[in-house]
Coordinates of C-alpha atoms and ligand atoms in Angstrom, one line a residue:
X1 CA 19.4 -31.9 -23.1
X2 CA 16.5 -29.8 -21.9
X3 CA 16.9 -25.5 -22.2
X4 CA 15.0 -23.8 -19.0
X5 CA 14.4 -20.7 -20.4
X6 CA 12.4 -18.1 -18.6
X7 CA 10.6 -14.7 -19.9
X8 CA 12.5 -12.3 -20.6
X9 CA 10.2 -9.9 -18.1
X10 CA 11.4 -12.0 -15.1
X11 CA 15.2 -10.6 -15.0
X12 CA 13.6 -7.2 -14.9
X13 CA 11.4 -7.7 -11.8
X14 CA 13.3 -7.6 -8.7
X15 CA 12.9 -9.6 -5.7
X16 CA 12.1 -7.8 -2.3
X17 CA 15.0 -6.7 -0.6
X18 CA 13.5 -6.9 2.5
X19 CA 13.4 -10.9 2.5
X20 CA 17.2 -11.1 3.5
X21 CA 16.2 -9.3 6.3
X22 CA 13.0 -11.3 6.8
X23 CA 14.7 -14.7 6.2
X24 CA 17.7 -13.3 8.9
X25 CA 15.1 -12.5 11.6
X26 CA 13.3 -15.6 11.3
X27 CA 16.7 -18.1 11.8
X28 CA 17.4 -15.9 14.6
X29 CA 14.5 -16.0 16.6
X30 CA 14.7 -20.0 15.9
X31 CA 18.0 -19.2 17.6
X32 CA 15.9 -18.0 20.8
X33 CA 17.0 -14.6 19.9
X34 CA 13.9 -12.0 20.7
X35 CA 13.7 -10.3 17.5
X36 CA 11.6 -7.2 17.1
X37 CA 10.1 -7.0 13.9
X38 CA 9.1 -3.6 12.5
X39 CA 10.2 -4.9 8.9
X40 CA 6.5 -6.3 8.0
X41 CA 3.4 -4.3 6.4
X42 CA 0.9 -5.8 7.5
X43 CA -1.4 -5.3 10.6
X44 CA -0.9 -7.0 13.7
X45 CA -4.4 -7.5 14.3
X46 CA -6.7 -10.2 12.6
X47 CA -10.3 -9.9 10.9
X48 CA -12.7 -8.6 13.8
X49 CA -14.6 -12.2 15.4
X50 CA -17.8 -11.0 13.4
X51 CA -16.1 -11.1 10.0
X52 CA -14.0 -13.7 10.9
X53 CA -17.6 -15.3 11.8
X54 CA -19.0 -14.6 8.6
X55 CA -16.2 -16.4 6.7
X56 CA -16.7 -19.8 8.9
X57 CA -20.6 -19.5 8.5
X58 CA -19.7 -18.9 4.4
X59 CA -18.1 -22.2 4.3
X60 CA -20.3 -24.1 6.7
X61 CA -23.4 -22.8 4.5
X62 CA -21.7 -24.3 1.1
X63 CA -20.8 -20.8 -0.3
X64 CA -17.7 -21.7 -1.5
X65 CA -18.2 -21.5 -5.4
X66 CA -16.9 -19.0 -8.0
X67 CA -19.1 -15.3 -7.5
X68 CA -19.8 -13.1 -10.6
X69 CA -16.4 -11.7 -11.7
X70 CA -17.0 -8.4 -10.4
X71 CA -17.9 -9.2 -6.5
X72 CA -21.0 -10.5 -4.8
X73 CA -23.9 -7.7 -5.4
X74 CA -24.2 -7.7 -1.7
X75 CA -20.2 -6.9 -0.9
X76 CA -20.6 -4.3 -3.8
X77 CA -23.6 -2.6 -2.4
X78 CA -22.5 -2.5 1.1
X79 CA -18.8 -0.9 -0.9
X80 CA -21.1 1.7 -2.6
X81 CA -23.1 2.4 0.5
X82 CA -20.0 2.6 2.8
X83 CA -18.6 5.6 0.4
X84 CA -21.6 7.5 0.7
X85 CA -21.9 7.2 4.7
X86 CA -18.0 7.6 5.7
X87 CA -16.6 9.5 2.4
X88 CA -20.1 11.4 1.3
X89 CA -19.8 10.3 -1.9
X90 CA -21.7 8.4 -4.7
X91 CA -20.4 5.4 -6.2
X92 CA -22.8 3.1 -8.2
X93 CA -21.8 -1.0 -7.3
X94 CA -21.7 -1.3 -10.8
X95 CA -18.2 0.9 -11.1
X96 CA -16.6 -1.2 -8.0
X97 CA -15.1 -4.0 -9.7
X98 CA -14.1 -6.8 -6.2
X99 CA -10.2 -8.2 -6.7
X100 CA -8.2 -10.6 -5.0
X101 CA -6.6 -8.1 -3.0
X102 CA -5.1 -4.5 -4.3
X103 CA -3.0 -6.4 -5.7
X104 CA -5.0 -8.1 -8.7
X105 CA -6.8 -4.3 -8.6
X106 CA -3.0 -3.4 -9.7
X107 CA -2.7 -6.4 -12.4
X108 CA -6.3 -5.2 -13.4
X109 CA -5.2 -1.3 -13.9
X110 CA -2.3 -2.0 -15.9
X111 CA -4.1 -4.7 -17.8
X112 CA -7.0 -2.0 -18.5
X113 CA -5.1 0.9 -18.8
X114 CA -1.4 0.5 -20.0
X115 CA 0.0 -0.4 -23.7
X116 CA 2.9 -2.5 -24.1
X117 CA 5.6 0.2 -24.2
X118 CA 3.6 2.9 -22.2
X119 CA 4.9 4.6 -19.2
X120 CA 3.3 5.8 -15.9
X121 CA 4.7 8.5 -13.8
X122 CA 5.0 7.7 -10.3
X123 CA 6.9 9.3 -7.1
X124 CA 10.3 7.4 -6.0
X125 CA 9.7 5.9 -3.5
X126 CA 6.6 3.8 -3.8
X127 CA 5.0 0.9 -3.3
X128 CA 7.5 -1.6 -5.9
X129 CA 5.0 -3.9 -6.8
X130 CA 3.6 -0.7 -9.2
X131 CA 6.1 -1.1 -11.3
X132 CA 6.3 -4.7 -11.7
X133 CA 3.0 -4.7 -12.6
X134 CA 3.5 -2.2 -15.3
X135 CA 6.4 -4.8 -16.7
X136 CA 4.2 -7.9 -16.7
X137 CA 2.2 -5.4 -19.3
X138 CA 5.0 -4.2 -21.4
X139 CA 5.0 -1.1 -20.1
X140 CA 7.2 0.4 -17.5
X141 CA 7.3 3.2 -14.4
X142 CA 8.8 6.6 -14.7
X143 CA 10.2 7.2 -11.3
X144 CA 10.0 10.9 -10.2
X145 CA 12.7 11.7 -7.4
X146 CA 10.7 13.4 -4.3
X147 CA 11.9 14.9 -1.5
X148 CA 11.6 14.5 2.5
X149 CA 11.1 18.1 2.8
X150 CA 8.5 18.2 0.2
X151 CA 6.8 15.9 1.8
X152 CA 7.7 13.3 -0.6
X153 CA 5.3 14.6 -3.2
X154 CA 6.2 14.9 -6.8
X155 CA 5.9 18.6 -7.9
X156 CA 2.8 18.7 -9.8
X157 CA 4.7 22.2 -11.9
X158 CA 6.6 20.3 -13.3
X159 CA 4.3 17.0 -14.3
X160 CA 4.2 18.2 -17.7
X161 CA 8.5 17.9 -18.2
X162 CA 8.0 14.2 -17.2
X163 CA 5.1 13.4 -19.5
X164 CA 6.3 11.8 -22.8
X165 CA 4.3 10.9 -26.0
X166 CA 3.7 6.9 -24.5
X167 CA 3.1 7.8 -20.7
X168 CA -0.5 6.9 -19.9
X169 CA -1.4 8.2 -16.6
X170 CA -0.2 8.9 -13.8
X171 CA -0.5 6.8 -9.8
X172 CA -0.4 7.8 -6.5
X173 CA -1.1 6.5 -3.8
X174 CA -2.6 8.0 -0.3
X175 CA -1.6 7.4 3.0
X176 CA 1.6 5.9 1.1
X177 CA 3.7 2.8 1.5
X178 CA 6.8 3.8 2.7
X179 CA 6.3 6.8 3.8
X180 CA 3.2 7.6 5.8
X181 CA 2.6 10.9 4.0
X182 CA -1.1 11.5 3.4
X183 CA -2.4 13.6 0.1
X184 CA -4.6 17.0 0.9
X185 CA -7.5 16.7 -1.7
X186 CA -6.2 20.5 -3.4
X187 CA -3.3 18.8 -4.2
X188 CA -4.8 15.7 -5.8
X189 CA -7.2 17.9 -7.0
X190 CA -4.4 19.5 -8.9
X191 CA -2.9 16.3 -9.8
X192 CA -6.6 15.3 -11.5
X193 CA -6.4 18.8 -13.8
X194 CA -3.1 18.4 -14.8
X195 CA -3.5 14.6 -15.8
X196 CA -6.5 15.4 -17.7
X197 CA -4.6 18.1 -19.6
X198 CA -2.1 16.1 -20.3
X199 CA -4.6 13.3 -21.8
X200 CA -4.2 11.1 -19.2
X201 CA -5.5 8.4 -16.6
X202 CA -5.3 9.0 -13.1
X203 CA -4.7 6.3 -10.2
X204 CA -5.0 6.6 -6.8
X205 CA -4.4 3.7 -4.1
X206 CA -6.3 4.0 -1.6
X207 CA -5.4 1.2 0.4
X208 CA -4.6 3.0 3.5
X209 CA -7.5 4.7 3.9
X210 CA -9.2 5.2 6.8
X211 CA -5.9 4.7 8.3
X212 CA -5.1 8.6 8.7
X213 CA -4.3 10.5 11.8
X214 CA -3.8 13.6 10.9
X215 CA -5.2 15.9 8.3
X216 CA -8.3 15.0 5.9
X217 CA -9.5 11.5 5.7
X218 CA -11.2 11.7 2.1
X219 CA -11.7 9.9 -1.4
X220 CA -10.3 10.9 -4.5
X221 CA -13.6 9.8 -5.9
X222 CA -14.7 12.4 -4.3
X223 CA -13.0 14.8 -7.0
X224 CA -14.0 13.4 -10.1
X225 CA -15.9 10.2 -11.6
X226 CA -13.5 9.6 -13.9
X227 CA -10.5 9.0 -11.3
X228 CA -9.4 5.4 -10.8
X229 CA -9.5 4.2 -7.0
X230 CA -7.4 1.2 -5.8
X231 CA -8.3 -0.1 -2.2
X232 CA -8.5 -3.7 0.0
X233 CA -9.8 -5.5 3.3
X234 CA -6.1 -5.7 3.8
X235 CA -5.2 -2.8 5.9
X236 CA -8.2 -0.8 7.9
X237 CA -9.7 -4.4 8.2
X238 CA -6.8 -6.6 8.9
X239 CA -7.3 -9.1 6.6
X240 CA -4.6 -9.7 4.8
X241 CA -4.6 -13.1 4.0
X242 CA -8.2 -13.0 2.8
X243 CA -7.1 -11.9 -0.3
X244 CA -10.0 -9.4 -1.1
X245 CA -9.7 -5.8 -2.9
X246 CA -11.4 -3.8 -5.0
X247 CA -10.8 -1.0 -8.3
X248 CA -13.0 1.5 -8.7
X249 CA -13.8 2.3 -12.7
X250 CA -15.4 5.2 -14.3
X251 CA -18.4 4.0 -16.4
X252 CA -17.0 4.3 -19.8
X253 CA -14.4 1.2 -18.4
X254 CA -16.9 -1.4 -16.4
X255 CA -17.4 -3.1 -19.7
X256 CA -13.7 -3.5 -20.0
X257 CA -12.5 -4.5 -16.8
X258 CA -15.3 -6.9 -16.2
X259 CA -14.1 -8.3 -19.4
X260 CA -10.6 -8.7 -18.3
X261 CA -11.6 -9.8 -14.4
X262 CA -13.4 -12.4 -15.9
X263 CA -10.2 -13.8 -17.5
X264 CA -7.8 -12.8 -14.9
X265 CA -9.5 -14.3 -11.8
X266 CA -13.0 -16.1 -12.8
X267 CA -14.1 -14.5 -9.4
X268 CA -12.0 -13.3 -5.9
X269 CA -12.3 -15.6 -3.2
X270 CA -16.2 -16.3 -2.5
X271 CA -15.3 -17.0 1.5
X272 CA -13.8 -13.8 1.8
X273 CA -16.5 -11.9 0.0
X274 CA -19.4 -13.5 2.5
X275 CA -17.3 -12.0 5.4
X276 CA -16.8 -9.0 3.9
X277 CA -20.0 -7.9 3.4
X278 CA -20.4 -7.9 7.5
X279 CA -17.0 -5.9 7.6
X280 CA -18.8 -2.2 7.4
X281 CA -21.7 -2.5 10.5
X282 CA -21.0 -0.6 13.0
X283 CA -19.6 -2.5 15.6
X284 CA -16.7 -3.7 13.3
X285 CA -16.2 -0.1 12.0
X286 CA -15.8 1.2 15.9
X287 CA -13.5 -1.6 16.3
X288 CA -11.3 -0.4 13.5
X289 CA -11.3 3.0 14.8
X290 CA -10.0 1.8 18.0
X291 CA -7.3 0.2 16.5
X292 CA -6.7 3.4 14.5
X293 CA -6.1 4.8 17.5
X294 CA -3.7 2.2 19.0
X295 CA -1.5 2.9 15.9
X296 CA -1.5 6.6 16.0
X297 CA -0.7 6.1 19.6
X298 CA 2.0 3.6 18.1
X299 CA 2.8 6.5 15.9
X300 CA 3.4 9.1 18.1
X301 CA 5.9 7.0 20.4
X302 CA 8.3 5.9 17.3
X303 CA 7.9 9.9 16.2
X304 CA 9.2 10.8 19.4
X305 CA 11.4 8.7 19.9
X306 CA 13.3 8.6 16.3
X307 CA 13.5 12.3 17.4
X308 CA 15.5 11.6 20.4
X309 CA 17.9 9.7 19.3
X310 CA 18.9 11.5 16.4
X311 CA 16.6 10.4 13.6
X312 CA 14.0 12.8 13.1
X313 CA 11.3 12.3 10.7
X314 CA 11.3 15.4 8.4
X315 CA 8.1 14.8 6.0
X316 CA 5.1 14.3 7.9
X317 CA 4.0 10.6 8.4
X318 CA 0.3 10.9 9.2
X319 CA -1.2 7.8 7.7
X320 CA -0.8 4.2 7.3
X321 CA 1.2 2.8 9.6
X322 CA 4.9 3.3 8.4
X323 CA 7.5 6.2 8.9
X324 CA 10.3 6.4 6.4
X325 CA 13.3 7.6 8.0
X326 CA 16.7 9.0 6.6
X327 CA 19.9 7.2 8.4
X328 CA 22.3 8.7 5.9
X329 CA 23.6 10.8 8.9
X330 CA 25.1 7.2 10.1
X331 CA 25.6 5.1 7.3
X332 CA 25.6 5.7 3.4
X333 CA 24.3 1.9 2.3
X334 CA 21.3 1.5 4.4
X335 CA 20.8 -2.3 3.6
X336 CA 23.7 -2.7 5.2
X337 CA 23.3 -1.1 8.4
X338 CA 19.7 -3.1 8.5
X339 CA 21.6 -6.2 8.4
X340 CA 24.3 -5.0 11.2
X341 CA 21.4 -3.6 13.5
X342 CA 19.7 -7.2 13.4
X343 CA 22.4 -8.9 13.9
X344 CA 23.5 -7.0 17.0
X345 CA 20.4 -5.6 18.4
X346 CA 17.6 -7.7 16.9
X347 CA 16.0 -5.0 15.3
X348 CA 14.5 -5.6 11.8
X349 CA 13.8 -2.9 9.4
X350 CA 13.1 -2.7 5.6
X351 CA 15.7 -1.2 3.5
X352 CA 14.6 1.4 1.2
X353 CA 16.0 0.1 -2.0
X354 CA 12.8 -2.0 -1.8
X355 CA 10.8 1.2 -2.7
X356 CA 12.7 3.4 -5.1
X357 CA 16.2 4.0 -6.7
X358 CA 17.4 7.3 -6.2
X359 CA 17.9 7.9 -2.4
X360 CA 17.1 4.4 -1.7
X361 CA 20.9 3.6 0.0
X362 CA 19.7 6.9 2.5
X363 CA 16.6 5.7 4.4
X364 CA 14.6 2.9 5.9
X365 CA 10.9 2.3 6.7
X366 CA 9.7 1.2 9.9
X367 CA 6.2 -0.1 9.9
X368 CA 5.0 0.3 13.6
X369 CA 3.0 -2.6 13.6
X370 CA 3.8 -3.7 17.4
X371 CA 3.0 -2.4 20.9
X372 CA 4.4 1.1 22.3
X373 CA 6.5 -1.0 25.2
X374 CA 7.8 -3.1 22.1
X375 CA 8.5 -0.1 20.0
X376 CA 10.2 1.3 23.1
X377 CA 12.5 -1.3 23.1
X378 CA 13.6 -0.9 19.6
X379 CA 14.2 2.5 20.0
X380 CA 16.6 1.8 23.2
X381 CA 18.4 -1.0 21.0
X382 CA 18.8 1.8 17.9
X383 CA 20.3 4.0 20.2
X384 CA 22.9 1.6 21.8
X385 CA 23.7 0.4 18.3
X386 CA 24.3 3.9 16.7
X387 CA 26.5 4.6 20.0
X388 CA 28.6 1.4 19.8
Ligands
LIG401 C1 0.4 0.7 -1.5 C2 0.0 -0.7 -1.5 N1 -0.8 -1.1 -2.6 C3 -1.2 -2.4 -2.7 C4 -0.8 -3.4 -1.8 C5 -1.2 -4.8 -2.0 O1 -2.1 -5.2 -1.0 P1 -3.1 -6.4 -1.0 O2 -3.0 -7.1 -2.2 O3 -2.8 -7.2 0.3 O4 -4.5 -5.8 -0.9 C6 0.0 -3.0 -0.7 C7 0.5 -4.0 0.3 O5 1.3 -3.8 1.1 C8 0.4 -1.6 -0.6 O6 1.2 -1.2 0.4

């Protein structure tokens, strides 16, 4: 008889929480129930037509082959030039390394950067991919609890307590998955001095940026060369599905992770890269800003409106386009009460366990990634739910 055995590394990665919801939501709106879906992180908005147009013409035109394994030069000059007109800062195409999504930026980082048997410091909560990543290269996450009321920031005083003889570096990310809250550059700053003392890397994912209502809308690579940046089409461009990222290297790595993108992924996806290139004129940048605005708009409604019925937001959510919000003042398992609100209001959220351990059972993120009038609605269905 044939043994199916899988790696070992699979029992330790965890499947997203959030699917029970997802899978839930979707049976009931086969049902004919109108669900309202606030669980997903992703924009509700497509590519802009131009990009979009870019990607047809791309295929039309036969460009559909592998690229060179860093990017097109064009999508990597039009990267470097992009940083220097919105972010003021230089970036030479030869340190942008183009990814299938953030995500094989991540696979890339801890394929670069980590050791089997290496940790990274990170804040709980964050995005959980991280530290999946970090076990498919034998190494693992060191979680750092962070508080609501410290804006969910670890407390950079402390880094040095946390920082053993096998932790490589530490990652952030800014605007953040799950929580909105957006870095100041005197605190990454600080981050950056402390790393390097320590005689470590630094990470920063980016993938948000752009996406940031309130406070400064800057790059880490703005601080110091030797930072690594993380950041995608994804998010600001609403492209998801294209599947098209990028990792910013200092010099003294291009020759490393060129090496290792050449093995990991041949090339990203060469349709996606044609469009890309289009994606920072100026008509499809003042598109994006108007959709920036349409979310914080978005924002402002759910802020509101947790506020009113009894959920305030305590850290400040001013990027991205999630707030992360603390129910433990009506339930103390909060997968739980995500599965009771959908299935008698409609409402789906994402349970925090996705995103760290420690207060996990305490909060849940809503990604405001429908209209106001919609938003509205689930706010009215919260409150009659928490009232029942
Ligand atoms: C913080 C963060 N990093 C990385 C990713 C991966 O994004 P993608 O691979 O679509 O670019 C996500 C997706 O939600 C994210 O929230």
């Amino acid at each position: 008889m044939k043994m199916h055995k899988l790696a070992a590394r699979v029992d330790d990665i965890s499947p997203f929480q959030v699917m029970v919801v997802l899978e839930r939501a979707k049976w009931l709106a086969t049902q004919g129930e109108d669900v309202i879906h606030l669980e997903v992180g992703e924009p509700d908005f497509v590519a802009v037509d131009s990009v979009g147009d870019a990607g047809v013409k791309a295929i039309k035109d036969g460009k559909t082959g592998y690229t060179s394994a860093t990017g097109l030069p064009e999508l990597k000059q039009a990267i470097s030039d992009d940083y220097a007109s919105r972010y003021q800062v230089n970036v030479s195409p030869e340190r942008i390394i183009v990814t299938p999504g953030a995500s094989g930026a991540l696979l890339l980082m801890a394929s670069l950067m980590v050791d089997a048997g290496d940790d990274v410091v990170m804040p709980d909560p964050c995005y959980p991919c991280n530290r999946h990543f970090l076990i498919q290269a034998g190494a693992k996450a060191k979680l750092i609890e962070t508080e609501a009321s410290n804006g969910f920031e670890i407390d950079l005083k402390v880094l040095s307590d946390h920082w053993g003889v096998n932790t490589s570096g530490l990652w952030l990310a800014s605007p953040s998955n799950p929580t909105g809250a957006v870095l100041s550059k005197a605190y990454l700053t600080e981050a950056w001095e402390r790393v390097q003392s320590l005689g470590g890397h630094l990470l920063v994912d980016e993938i948000y940026q752009g996406l940031v209502y309130e406070g400064e809308n800057f790059s880490a690579l703005s601080i110091h060369d030797d930072i690594f940046v993380i950041n995608s089409f994804s998010k600001y461009f609403a492209m998801t599905g294209w599947r098209l990222g990028w990792l910013v290297v200092p010099e003294w790595a291009i020759e490393g992770a060129t090496k290792l993108a050449q093995n990991l992924f041949i090339s990203a996806p060469s349709v996606s890269q044609y469009a890309a290139v289009s994606a920072f004129g100026p008509e499809v940048l003042a598109e994006c800003e108007m959709r920036r605005q349409t979310l914080n708009a978005r924002r402002l409604v759910l802020l509101d409106g947790l506020e009113k019925i009894g959920l305030p937001v305590v850290a400040p959510a001013h990027g991205a386009f999630y707030v992360y919000v603390d129910v433990s003042a009506v339930t103390n398992d909060a997968m739980e009460w995500c599965l009771a609100l959908l299935e008698s209001e409609k409402v789906a959220l994402t349970p925090g366990a996705d995103f760290g351990v420690k207060n996990a059972h305490k909060y849940v993120r809503f990604a405001y990634t429908c209209d106001g009038s919609r938003l509205q609605e689930a706010l009215g269905r919260i409150a009659r739910f928490m009232a029942a």
